[in-house]
mmCIF file of C-alpha atoms in Angstrom:
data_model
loop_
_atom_site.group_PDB
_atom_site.id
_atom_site.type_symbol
_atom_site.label_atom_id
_atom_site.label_comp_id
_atom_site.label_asym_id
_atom_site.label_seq_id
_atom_site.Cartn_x
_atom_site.Cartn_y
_atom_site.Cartn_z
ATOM 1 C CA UNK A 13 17.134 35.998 -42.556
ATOM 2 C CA UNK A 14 18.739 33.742 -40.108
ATOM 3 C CA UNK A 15 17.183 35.534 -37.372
ATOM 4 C CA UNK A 16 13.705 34.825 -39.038
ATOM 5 C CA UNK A 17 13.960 30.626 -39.288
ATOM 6 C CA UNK A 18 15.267 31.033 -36.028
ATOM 7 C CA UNK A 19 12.244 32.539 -34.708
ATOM 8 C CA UNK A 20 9.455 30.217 -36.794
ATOM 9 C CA UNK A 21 11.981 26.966 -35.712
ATOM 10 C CA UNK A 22 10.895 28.487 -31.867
ATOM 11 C CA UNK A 23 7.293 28.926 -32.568
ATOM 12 C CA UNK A 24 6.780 25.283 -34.130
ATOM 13 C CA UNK A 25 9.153 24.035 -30.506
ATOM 14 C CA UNK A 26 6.687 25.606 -28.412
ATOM 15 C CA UNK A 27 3.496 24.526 -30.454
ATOM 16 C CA UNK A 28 4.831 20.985 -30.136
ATOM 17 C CA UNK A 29 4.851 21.251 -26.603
ATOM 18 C CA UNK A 30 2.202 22.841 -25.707
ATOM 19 C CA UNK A 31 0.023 19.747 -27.812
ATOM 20 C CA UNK A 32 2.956 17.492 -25.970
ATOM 21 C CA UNK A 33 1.630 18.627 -22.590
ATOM 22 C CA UNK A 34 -1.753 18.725 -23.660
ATOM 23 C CA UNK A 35 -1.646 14.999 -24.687
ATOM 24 C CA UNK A 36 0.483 13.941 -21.383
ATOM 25 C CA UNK A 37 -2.139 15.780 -19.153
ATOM 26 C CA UNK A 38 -5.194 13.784 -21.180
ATOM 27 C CA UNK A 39 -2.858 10.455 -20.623
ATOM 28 C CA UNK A 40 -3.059 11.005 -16.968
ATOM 29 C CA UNK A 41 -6.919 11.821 -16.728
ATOM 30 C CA UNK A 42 -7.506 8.212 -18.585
ATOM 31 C CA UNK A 43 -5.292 6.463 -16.628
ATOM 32 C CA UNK A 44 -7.002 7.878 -13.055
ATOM 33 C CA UNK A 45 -10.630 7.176 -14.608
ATOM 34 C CA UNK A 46 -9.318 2.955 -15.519
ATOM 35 C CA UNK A 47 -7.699 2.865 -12.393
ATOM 36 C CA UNK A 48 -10.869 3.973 -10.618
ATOM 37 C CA UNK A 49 -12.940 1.660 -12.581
ATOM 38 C CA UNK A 50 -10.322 -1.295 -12.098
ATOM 39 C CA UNK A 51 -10.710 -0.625 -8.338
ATOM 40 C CA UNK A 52 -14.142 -0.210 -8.178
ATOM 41 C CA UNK A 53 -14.629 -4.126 -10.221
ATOM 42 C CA UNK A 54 -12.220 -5.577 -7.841
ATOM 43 C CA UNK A 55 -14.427 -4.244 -4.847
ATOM 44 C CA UNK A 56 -17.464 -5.649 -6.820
ATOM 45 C CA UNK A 57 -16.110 -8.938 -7.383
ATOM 46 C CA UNK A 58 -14.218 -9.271 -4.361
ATOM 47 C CA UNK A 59 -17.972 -8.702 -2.548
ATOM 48 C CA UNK A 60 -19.788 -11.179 -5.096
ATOM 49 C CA UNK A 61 -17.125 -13.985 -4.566
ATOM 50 C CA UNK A 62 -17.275 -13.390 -0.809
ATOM 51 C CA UNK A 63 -14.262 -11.232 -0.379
ATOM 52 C CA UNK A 64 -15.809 -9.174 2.417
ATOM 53 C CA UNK A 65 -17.916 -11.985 3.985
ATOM 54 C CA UNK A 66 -15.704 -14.063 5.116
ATOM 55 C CA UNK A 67 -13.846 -11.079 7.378
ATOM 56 C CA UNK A 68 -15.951 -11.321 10.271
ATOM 57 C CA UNK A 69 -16.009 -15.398 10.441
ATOM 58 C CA UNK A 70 -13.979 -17.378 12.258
ATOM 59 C CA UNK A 71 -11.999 -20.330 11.571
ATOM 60 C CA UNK A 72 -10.071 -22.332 13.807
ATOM 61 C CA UNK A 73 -10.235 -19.887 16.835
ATOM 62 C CA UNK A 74 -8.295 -16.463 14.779
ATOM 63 C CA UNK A 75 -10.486 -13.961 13.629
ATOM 64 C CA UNK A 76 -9.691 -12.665 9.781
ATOM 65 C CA UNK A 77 -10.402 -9.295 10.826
ATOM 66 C CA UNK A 78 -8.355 -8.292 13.833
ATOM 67 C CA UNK A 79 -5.515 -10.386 13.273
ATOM 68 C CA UNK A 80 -5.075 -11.334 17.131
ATOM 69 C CA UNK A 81 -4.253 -14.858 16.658
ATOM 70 C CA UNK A 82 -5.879 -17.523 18.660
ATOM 71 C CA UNK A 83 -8.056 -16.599 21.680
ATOM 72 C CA UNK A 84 -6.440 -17.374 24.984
ATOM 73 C CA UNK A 85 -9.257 -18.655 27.500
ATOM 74 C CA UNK A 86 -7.634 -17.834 31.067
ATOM 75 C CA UNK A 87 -8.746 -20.311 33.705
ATOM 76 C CA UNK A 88 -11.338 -18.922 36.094
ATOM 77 C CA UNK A 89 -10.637 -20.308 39.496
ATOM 78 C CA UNK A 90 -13.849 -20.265 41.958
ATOM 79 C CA UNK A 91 -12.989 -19.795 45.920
ATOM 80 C CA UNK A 92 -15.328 -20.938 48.641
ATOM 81 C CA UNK A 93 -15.495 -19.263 51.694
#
């Protein structure tokens, strides 16, 4: 008899994991669909309030995009022969 409850007791363990994993891999389809859709609003909003705009300006001589730092003008010297 023992041998019996010990089989049903495995059944109903691997019929709660099976719904266990089934639930988990559900969980991690929802959380990649918000995450897209979180990071698809922040590239609309960032756009709409200007986020990508102001890359290519300048301000003050640095450019946002590349980073460089201010331009250094070298002086041109002119020879006359």
């Amino acid at each position: 008899m023992g041998a019996v409850v010990s089989c049903i007791e495995s059944i109903f363990r691997t019929i709660g994991s099976v719904i266990m994993a089934i639930i988990g891999g559900i969980g991690s389809i929802l959380t990649a669909i918000i995450d897209g859709i979180v990071a698809f609003f922040g590239i609309v909003i960032s756009f709409l309030t200007c986020g990508y705009c102001r890359r290519g300006t300048t301000t003050g001589g640095t450019t946002g995009r590349r980073g460089f730092g201010r331009r250094r003008h070298h002086a041109t010297t002119t020879s006359t022969i």
